[in-house]
Amino acid sequence: MRLKRNRKVKKKIVLTGGHAVTTALAVVEELAKKGGKESFWDIYWIGARRAVEGKKVPTLGAAIFPKMGVSFHPIFAGRLQRKFGFWTIPSLIKIPIGFLHALVLLLRIRPQIIISFGGFAAFPVVLMGWFLKIPIIIHEQTAAVGRANKFSAPFARKIAVARSESIKFFPRKKCVLVGNPVLPEI
């Protein structure tokens, strides 16, 4: 007996990042548009819940993605601080927890692909995705490459760059010049 292949099975895609939410929003809108009424994708956003450490201000991703039908999963991740301050020690403690949290989230979601837009919350997702052999694409929006994308580059299959000046910071054979996705309203 042959089993019929279900063509309606949705692919799971994880988007992750921090500051580049508008670029991710444009990608979400394009994926939704391509899929029509019955989208081909189940889209998940893994990112920070709070915009500023110690404040209750939600990130743009936490505020907007759930309204768009994107499943938001906050990650408990820390960042490397440029200067020693009040939040340095708590943030350093959160770094290994972030890797474990990313692993648990990815095992639960089981995505077919990860697209990272950089930021401290993205790196643990990228590293654990690589560990689980999930294909990874990085998108770098700026000419001044951020630390998360710099650290993530060895684990990515492809690196989409918005500006040609960014290519010199990454392995050339992985780079594709794509520009920045923009929202139709802009």
Short mmCIF file of C-alpha atoms in Angstrom, two decimals:
data_model
loop_
_atom_site.label_atom_id
_atom_site.label_comp_id
_atom_site.label_asym_id
_atom_site.label_seq_id
_atom_site.Cartn_x
_atom_site.Cartn_y
_atom_site.Cartn_z
CA MET A 1 0.00 0.00 0.00
CA ARG A 2 1.41 3.40 -1.01
CA LEU A 3 0.82 6.37 1.20
CA LYS A 4 -0.35 9.52 -0.51
CA ARG A 5 1.88 12.49 0.00
CA ASN A 6 -0.02 15.28 1.68
CA ARG A 7 0.62 18.45 -0.30
CA LYS A 8 -1.10 20.56 2.33
CA VAL A 9 1.56 19.91 4.96
CA LYS A 10 2.92 23.30 5.87
CA LYS A 11 6.63 23.98 6.09
CA LYS A 12 7.84 25.49 9.33
CA ILE A 13 10.10 28.50 9.14
CA VAL A 14 11.75 30.20 12.11
CA LEU A 15 12.67 33.85 11.85
CA THR A 16 14.92 35.22 14.56
CA GLY A 17 16.62 38.46 15.41
CA GLY A 18 16.45 41.71 17.22
CA HIS A 19 16.67 45.16 15.74
CA ALA A 20 15.75 44.31 12.12
CA VAL A 21 12.08 43.61 12.70
CA THR A 22 10.88 45.76 9.79
CA THR A 23 12.93 43.63 7.39
CA ALA A 24 11.47 40.48 8.95
CA LEU A 25 7.97 41.99 8.68
CA ALA A 26 8.49 42.44 4.94
CA VAL A 27 9.58 38.79 4.65
CA VAL A 28 6.51 37.63 6.61
CA GLU A 29 4.20 39.67 4.37
CA GLU A 30 5.82 38.28 1.23
CA LEU A 31 5.55 34.68 2.47
CA ALA A 32 1.88 35.24 3.33
CA LYS A 33 1.25 36.81 -0.09
CA LYS A 34 2.91 33.91 -1.92
CA GLY A 35 0.85 31.37 0.01
CA GLY A 36 -2.45 33.16 -0.54
CA LYS A 37 -5.40 32.36 1.69
CA GLU A 38 -3.89 29.03 2.73
CA SER A 39 -0.28 29.91 3.44
CA PHE A 40 2.30 27.24 2.70
CA TRP A 41 4.29 28.30 5.76
CA ASP A 42 3.87 28.12 9.52
CA ILE A 43 5.97 31.08 10.62
CA TYR A 44 7.58 31.38 14.05
CA TRP A 45 9.50 34.32 15.50
CA ILE A 46 12.08 33.64 18.21
CA GLY A 47 13.28 36.87 19.77
CA ALA A 48 13.60 38.94 22.89
CA ARG A 49 10.44 39.86 24.78
CA ARG A 50 11.72 43.19 26.13
CA ALA A 51 13.20 46.05 24.11
CA VAL A 52 15.34 47.35 26.99
CA GLU A 53 16.82 45.31 29.83
CA GLY A 54 15.02 45.96 33.08
CA LYS A 55 12.08 47.72 31.37
CA LYS A 56 8.66 46.33 30.55
CA VAL A 57 8.66 47.76 27.01
CA PRO A 58 7.96 44.93 24.53
CA THR A 59 10.06 44.52 21.42
CA LEU A 60 8.46 45.39 18.10
CA GLY A 61 8.49 41.68 17.23
CA ALA A 62 6.66 40.75 20.44
CA ALA A 63 4.05 43.44 19.79
CA ILE A 64 3.43 42.98 16.06
CA PHE A 65 4.09 39.38 14.99
CA PRO A 66 1.29 37.73 16.99
CA LYS A 67 -1.20 40.13 15.33
CA MET A 68 0.03 38.88 11.94
CA GLY A 69 -0.52 35.23 12.79
CA VAL A 70 3.16 34.59 13.49
CA SER A 71 3.79 32.43 16.54
CA PHE A 72 6.00 34.47 18.88
CA HIS A 73 8.40 32.62 21.18
CA PRO A 74 10.44 34.79 23.56
CA ILE A 75 13.94 33.56 24.22
CA PHE A 76 15.75 34.02 27.50
CA ALA A 77 19.11 35.06 26.04
CA GLY A 78 21.90 37.34 27.18
CA ARG A 79 24.17 39.64 25.24
CA LEU A 80 27.83 40.50 25.41
CA GLN A 81 28.03 44.00 26.88
CA ARG A 82 30.44 46.49 25.37
CA LYS A 83 30.92 48.17 28.77
CA PHE A 84 30.71 46.74 32.26
CA GLY A 85 27.54 47.92 33.95
CA PHE A 86 24.60 46.92 36.12
CA TRP A 87 23.24 44.39 33.58
CA THR A 88 26.60 42.79 32.61
CA ILE A 89 26.60 39.89 35.11
CA PRO A 90 22.90 38.98 34.68
CA SER A 91 23.35 39.12 30.91
CA LEU A 92 26.41 36.85 31.02
CA ILE A 93 24.47 34.33 33.12
CA LYS A 94 21.66 34.36 30.54
CA ILE A 95 23.98 33.44 27.63
CA PRO A 96 24.28 29.67 28.33
CA ILE A 97 20.61 29.57 29.33
CA GLY A 98 19.79 31.11 25.93
CA PHE A 99 21.51 28.23 24.13
CA LEU A 100 19.52 25.64 26.07
CA HIS A 101 16.30 27.60 25.57
CA ALA A 102 16.95 27.85 21.81
CA LEU A 103 17.57 24.10 21.65
CA VAL A 104 14.29 23.34 23.44
CA LEU A 105 12.33 25.74 21.21
CA LEU A 106 13.82 24.31 18.00
CA LEU A 107 13.17 20.73 19.11
CA ARG A 108 9.57 21.69 19.87
CA ILE A 109 9.00 23.60 16.59
CA ARG A 110 11.14 21.41 14.27
CA PRO A 111 11.54 24.00 11.49
CA GLN A 112 12.73 23.23 7.97
CA ILE A 113 14.71 26.49 7.78
CA ILE A 114 15.91 29.36 9.99
CA ILE A 115 16.31 32.94 8.76
CA SER A 116 18.31 35.17 11.10
CA PHE A 117 18.27 38.96 10.99
CA GLY A 118 21.00 39.39 13.61
CA GLY A 119 20.87 40.59 17.18
CA PHE A 120 21.79 38.93 20.47
CA ALA A 121 18.66 36.75 20.56
CA ALA A 122 19.46 35.28 17.13
CA PHE A 123 22.89 33.77 17.79
CA PRO A 124 21.76 30.97 20.15
CA VAL A 125 19.01 30.05 17.67
CA VAL A 126 21.52 29.92 14.79
CA LEU A 127 24.06 27.84 16.71
CA MET A 128 21.48 25.34 17.98
CA GLY A 129 19.90 25.21 14.51
CA TRP A 130 23.28 24.31 13.04
CA PHE A 131 23.71 21.65 15.74
CA LEU A 132 20.32 20.19 14.72
CA LYS A 133 21.33 20.38 11.02
CA ILE A 134 18.62 22.91 10.12
CA PRO A 135 19.54 25.05 7.08
CA ILE A 136 20.30 28.65 8.07
CA ILE A 137 20.13 31.87 6.10
CA ILE A 138 21.45 35.12 7.56
CA HIS A 139 20.32 38.52 6.35
CA GLU A 140 22.61 41.50 7.01
CA GLN A 141 20.82 44.82 6.53
CA THR A 142 23.66 47.28 7.13
CA ALA A 143 27.16 48.07 5.93
CA ALA A 144 28.41 47.88 9.55
CA VAL A 145 28.06 44.17 10.29
CA GLY A 146 26.82 43.30 13.78
CA ARG A 147 28.50 40.86 16.13
CA ALA A 148 25.66 38.32 16.04
CA ASN A 149 25.81 38.00 12.25
CA LYS A 150 29.61 37.93 12.32
CA PHE A 151 29.54 35.06 14.86
CA SER A 152 26.70 33.30 12.98
CA ALA A 153 28.34 33.38 9.54
CA PRO A 154 30.29 30.08 9.84
CA PHE A 155 27.05 28.22 10.59
CA ALA A 156 24.98 29.68 7.74
CA ARG A 157 24.38 28.07 4.37
CA LYS A 158 23.78 31.43 2.71
CA ILE A 159 24.28 35.03 3.75
CA ALA A 160 21.95 37.53 2.13
CA VAL A 161 23.41 41.03 2.24
CA ALA A 162 21.63 44.30 1.58
CA ARG A 163 24.80 46.22 0.66
CA SER A 164 27.82 45.19 -1.34
CA GLU A 165 30.08 46.74 1.33
CA SER A 166 29.02 43.97 3.75
CA ILE A 167 30.36 41.13 1.60
CA LYS A 168 33.97 41.67 2.76
CA PHE A 169 32.99 40.65 6.32
CA PHE A 170 31.70 37.21 5.31
CA PRO A 171 32.90 34.18 3.32
CA ARG A 172 32.37 35.40 -0.26
CA LYS A 173 31.08 32.06 -1.59
CA LYS A 174 28.16 32.16 0.87
CA CYS A 175 27.10 35.74 0.05
CA VAL A 176 24.20 36.81 -2.14
CA LEU A 177 23.47 40.50 -2.73
CA VAL A 178 19.69 40.84 -2.30
CA GLY A 179 19.03 44.31 -0.90
CA ASN A 180 16.61 44.98 1.93
CA PRO A 181 13.08 43.61 1.75
CA VAL A 182 10.67 46.50 2.33
CA LEU A 183 7.04 46.73 3.31
CA PRO A 184 4.71 47.79 0.48
CA GLU A 185 3.58 50.83 2.51
CA ILE A 186 7.10 52.27 2.50
#
